[in-house]
Tab-separated table of N, CA, C and O in Angstrom:
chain	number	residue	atom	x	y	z
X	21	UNK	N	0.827	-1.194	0.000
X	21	UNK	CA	0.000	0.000	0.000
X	21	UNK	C	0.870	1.256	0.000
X	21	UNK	O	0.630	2.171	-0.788
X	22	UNK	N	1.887	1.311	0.883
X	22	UNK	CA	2.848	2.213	0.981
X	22	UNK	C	3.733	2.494	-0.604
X	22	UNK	O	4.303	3.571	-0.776
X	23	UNK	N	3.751	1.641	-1.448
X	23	UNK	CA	4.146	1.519	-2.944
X	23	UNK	C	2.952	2.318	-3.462
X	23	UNK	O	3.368	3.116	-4.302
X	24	UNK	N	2.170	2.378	-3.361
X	24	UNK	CA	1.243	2.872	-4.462
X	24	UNK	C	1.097	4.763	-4.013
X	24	UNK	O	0.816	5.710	-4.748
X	25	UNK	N	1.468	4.723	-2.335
X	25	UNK	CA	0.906	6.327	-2.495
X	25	UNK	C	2.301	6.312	-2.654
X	25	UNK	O	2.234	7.144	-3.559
X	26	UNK	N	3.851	6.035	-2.544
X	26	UNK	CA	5.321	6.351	-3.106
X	26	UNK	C	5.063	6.694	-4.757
X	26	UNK	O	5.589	7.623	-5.371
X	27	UNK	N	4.225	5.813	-5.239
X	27	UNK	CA	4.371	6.271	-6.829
X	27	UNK	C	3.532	7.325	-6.904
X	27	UNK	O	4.090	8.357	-7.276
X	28	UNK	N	2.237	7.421	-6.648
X	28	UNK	CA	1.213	8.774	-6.620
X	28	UNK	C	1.867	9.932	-6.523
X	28	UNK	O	1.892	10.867	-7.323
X	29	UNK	N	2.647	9.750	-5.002
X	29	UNK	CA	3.447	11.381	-5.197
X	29	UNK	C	4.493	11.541	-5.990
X	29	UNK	O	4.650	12.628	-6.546
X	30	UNK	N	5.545	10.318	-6.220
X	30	UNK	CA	6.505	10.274	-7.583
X	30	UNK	C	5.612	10.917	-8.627
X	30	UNK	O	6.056	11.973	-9.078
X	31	UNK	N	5.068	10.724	-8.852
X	31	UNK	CA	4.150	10.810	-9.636
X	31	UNK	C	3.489	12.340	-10.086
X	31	UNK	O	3.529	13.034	-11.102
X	32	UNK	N	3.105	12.406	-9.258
X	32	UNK	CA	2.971	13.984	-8.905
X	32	UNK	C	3.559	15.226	-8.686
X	32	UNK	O	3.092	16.365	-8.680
X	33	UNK	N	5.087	14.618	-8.444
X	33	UNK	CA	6.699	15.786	-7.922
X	33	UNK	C	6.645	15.838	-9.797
X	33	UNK	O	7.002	16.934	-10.229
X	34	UNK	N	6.315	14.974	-10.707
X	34	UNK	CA	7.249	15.161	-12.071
X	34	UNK	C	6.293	15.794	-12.709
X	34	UNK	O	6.667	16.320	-13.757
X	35	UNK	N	4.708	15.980	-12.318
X	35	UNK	CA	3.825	17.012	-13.480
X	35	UNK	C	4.452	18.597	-13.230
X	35	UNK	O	4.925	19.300	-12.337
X	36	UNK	N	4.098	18.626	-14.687
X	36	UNK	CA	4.073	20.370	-14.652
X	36	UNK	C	3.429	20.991	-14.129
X	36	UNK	O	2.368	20.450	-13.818
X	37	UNK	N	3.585	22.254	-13.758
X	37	UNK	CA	2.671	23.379	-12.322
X	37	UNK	C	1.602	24.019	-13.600
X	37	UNK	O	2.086	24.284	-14.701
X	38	UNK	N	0.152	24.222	-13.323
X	38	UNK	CA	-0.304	24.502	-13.963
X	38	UNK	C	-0.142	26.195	-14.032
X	38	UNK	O	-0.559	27.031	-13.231
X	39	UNK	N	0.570	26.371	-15.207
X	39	UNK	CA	0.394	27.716	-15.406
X	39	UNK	C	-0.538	29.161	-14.637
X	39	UNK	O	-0.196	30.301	-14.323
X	40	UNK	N	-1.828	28.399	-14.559
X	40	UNK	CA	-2.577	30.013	-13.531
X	40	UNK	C	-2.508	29.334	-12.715
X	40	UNK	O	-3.474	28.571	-12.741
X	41	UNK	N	-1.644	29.079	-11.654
X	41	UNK	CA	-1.383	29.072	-10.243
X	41	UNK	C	-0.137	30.303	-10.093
X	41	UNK	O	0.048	31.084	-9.159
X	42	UNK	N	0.671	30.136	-11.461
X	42	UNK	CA	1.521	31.526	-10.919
X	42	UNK	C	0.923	32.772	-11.495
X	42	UNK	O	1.667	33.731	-11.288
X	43	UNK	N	-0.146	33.077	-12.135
X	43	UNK	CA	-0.709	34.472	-12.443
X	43	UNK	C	-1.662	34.672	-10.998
X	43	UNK	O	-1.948	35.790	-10.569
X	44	UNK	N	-2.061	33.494	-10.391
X	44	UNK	CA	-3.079	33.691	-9.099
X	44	UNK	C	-2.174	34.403	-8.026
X	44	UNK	O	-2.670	35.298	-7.342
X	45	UNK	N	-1.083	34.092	-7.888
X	45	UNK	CA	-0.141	34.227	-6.760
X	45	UNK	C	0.367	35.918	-7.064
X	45	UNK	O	0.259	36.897	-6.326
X	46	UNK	N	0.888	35.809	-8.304
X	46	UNK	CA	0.848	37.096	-9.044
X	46	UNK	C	0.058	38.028	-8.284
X	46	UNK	O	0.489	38.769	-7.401
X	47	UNK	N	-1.210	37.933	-8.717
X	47	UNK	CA	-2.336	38.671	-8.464
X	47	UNK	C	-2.509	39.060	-7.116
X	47	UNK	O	-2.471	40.223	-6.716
X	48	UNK	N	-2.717	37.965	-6.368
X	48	UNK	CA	-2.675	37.939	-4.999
X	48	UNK	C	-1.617	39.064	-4.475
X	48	UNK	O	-2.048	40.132	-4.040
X	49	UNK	N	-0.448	38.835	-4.522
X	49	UNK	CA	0.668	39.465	-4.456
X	49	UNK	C	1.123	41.001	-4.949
X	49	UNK	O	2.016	41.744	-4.543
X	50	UNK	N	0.194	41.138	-5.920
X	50	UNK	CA	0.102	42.625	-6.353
X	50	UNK	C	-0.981	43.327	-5.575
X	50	UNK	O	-1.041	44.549	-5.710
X	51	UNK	N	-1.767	42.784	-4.852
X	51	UNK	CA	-3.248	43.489	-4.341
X	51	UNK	C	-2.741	43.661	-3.566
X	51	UNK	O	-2.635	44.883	-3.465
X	52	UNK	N	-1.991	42.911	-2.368
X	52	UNK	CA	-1.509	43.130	-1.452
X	52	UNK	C	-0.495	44.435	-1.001
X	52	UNK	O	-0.478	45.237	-0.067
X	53	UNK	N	0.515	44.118	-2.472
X	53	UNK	CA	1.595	45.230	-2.027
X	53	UNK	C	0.757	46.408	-2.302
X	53	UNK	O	1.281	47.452	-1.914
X	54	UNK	N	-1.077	46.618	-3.192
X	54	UNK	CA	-1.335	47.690	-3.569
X	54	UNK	C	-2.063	48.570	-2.087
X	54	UNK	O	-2.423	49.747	-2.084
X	55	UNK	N	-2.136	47.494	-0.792
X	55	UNK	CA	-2.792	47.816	-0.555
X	55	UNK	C	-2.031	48.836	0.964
X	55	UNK	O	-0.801	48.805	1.008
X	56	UNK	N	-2.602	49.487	1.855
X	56	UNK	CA	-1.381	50.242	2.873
X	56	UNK	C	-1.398	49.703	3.934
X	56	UNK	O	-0.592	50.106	4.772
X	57	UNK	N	-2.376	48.532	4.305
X	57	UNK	CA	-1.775	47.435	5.158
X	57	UNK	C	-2.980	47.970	6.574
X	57	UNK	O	-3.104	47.283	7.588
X	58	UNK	N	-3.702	49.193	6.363
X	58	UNK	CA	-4.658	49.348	7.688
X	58	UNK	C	-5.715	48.072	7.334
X	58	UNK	O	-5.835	47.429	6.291
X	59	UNK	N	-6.575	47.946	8.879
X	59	UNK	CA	-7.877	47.171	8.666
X	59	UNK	C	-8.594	48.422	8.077
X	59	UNK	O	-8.165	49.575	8.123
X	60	UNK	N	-10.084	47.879	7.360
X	60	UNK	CA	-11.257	49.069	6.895
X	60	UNK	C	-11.680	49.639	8.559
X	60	UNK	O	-11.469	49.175	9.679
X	61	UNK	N	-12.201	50.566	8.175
X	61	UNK	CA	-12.324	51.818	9.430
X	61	UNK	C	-13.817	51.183	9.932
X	61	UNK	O	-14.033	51.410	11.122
X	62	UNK	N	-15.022	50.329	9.140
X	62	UNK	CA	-15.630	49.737	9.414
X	62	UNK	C	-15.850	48.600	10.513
X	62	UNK	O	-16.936	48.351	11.036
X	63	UNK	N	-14.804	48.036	10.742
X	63	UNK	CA	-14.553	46.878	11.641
X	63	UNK	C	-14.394	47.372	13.063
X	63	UNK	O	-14.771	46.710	14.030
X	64	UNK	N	-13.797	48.616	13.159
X	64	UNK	CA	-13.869	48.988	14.761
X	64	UNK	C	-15.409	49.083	15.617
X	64	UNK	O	-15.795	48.720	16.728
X	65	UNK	N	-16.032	49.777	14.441
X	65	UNK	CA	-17.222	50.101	14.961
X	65	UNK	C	-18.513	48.364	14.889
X	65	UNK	O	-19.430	48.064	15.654
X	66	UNK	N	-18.130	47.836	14.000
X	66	UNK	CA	-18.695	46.498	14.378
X	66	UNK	C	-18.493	45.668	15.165
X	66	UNK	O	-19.476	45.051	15.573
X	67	UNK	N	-17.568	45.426	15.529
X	67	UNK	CA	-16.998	45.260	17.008
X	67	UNK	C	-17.783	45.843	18.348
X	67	UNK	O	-18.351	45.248	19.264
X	68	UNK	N	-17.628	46.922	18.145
X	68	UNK	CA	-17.730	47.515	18.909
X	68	UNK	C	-19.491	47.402	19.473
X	68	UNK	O	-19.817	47.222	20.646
X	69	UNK	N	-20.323	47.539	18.458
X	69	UNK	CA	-21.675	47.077	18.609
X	69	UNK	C	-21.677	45.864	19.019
X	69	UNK	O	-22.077	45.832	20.183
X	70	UNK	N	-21.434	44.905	18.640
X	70	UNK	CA	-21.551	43.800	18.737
X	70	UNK	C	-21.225	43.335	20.355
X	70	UNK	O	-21.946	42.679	21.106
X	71	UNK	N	-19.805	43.946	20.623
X	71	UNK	CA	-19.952	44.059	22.179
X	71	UNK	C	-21.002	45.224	22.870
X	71	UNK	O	-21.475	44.881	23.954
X	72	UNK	N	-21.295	46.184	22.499
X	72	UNK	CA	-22.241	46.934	23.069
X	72	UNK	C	-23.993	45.897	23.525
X	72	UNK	O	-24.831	45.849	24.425
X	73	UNK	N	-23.703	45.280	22.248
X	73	UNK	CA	-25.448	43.846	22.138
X	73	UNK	C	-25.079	42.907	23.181
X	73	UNK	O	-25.898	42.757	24.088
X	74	UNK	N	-24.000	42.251	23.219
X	74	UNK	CA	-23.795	41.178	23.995
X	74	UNK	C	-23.442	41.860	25.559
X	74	UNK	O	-23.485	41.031	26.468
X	75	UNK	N	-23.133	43.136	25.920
X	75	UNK	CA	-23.070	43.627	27.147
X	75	UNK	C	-24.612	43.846	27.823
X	75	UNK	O	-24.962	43.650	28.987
X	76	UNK	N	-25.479	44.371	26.556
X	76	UNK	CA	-26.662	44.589	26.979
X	76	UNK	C	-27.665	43.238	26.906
X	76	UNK	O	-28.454	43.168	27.849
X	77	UNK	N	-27.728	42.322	26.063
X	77	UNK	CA	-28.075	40.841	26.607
X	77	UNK	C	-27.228	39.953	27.874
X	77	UNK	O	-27.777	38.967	28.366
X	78	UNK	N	-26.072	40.327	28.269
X	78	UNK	CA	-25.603	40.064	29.444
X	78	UNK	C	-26.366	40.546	30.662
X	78	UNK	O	-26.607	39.934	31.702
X	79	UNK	N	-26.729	41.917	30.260
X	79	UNK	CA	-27.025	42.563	31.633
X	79	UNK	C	-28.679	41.861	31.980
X	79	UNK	O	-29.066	41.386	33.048
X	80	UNK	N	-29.392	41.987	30.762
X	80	UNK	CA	-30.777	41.784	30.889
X	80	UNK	C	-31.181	40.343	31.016
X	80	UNK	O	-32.318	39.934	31.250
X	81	UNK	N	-29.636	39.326	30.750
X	81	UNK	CA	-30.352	38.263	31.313
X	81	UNK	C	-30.344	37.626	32.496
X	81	UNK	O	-30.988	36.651	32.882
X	82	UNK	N	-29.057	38.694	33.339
X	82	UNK	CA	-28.917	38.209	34.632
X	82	UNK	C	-30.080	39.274	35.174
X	82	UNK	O	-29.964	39.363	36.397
X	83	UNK	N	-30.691	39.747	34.891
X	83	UNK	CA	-32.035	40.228	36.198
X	83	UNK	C	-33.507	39.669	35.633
X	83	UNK	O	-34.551	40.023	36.181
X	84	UNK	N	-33.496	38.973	34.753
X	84	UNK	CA	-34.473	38.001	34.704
X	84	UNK	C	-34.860	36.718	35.747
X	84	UNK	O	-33.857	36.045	35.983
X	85	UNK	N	-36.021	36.253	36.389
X	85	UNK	CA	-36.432	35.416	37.303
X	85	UNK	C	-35.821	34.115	36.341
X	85	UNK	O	-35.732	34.072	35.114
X	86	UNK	N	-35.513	33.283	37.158
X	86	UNK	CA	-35.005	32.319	37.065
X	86	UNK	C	-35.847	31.001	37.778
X	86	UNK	O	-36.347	31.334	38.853
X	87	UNK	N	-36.120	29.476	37.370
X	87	UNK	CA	-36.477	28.608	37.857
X	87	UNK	C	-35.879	28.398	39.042
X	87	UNK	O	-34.737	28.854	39.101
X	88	UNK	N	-36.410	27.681	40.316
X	88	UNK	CA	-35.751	27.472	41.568
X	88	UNK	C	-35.642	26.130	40.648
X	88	UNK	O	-36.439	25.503	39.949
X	89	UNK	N	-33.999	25.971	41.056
X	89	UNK	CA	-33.038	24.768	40.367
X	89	UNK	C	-33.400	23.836	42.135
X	89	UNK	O	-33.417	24.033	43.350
X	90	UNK	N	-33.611	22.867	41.165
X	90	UNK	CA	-33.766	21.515	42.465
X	90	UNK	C	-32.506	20.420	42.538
X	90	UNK	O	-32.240	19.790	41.515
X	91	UNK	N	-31.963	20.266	43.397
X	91	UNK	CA	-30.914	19.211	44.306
X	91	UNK	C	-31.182	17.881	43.285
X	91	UNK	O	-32.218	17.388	42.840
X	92	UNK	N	-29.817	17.556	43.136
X	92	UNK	CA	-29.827	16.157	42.404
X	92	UNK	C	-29.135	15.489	43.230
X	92	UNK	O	-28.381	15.810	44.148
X	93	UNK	N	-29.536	14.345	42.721
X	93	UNK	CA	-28.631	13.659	44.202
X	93	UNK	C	-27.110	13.205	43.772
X	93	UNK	O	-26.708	13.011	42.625
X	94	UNK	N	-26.222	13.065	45.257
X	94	UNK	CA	-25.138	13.130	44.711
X	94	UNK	C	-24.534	11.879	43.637
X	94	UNK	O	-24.587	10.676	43.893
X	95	UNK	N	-24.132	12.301	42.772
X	95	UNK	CA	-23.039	11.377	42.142
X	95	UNK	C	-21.994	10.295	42.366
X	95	UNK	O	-20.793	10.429	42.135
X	96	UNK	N	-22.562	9.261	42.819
X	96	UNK	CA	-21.166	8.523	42.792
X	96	UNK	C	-21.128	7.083	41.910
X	96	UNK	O	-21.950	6.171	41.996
X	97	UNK	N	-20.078	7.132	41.141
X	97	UNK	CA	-19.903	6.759	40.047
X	97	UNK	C	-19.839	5.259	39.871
X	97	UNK	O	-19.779	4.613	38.825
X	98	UNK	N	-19.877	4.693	41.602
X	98	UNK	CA	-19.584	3.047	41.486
X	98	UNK	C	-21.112	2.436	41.979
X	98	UNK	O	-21.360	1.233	42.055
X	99	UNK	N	-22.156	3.623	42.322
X	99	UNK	CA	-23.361	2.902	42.967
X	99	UNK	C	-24.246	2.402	41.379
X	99	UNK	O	-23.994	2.550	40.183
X	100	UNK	N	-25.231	1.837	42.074
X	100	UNK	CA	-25.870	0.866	41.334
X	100	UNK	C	-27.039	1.852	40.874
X	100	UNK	O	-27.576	1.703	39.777
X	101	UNK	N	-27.527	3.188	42.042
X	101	UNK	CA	-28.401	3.759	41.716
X	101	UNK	C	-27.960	5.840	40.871
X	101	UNK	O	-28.546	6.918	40.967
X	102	UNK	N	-26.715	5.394	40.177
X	102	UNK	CA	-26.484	6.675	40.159
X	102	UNK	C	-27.319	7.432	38.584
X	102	UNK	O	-27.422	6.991	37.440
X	103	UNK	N	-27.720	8.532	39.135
X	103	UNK	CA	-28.677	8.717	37.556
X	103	UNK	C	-28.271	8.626	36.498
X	103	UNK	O	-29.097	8.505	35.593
X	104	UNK	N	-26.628	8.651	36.128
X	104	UNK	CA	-26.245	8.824	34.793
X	104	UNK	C	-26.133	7.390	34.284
X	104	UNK	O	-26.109	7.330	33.054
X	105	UNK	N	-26.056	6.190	34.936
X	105	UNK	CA	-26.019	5.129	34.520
X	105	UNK	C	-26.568	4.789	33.285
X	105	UNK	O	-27.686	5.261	33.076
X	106	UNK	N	-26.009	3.996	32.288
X	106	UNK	CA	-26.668	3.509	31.103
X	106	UNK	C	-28.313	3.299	31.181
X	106	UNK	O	-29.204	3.795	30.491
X	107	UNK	N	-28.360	2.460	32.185
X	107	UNK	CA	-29.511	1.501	32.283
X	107	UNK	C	-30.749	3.126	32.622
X	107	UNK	O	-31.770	3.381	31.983
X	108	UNK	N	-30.351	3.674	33.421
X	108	UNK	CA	-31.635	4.703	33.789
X	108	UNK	C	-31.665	5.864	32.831
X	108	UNK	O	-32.688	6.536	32.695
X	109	UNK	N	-30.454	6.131	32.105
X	109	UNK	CA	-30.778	7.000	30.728
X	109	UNK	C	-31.303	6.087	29.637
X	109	UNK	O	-32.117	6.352	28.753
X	110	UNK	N	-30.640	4.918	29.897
X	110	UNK	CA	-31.911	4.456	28.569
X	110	UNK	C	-33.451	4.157	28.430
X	110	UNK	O	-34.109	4.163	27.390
X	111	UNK	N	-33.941	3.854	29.908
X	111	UNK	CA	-35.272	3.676	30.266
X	111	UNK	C	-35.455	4.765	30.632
X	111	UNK	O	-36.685	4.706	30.636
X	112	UNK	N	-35.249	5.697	30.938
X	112	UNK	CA	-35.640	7.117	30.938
X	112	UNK	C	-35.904	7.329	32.525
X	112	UNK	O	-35.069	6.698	33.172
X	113	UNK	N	-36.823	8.034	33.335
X	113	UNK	CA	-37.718	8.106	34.274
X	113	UNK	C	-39.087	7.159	34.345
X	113	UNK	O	-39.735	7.261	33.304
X	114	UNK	N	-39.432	6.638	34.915
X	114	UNK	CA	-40.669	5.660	35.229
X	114	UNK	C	-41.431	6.375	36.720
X	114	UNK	O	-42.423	5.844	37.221
């Protein structure tokens, strides 16, 4: 098996590079040097909302009422009756 991907990439080191891979790189490479290297002036301010939304859904969801969370019983991992067990997640609650 190791013979067959040795010849694949033999195989593959001896094709020719397809020609527009070096006009892509080209290209690439000219936009770049055309460009002066800041981010767009756009991105600060989207950011910036975006944390402004998630500060203000932070705030408003910690003073929302909340369910009284009920006591599970404790966990221990070698009893016969512990809830996560296969047997009582697969039969569910009864």
């Amino acid at each position: 098996m190791n013979d067959e991907y040795d010849a694949l990439l033999n195989r593959l080191a001896h094709t020719a590079v397809d020609p527009r891979l070096a006009v892509g790189r080209a290209s690439v490479m000219s936009r770049i040097a055309a460009g002066d290297g800041r981010a767009p002036r756009a991105l600060p301010l989207q950011f910036g909302a975006l944390a402004a939304l998630a500060l203000v859904v932070g705030i408003g969801s910690a003073g929302l009422p909340v369910a009284p969370v009920q006591a599970t019983a404790v966990l221990a991992p070698f009893s016969l009756e512990t809830p996560l067990a296969p047997s009582h997640l697969l039969l569910g609650t009864r």
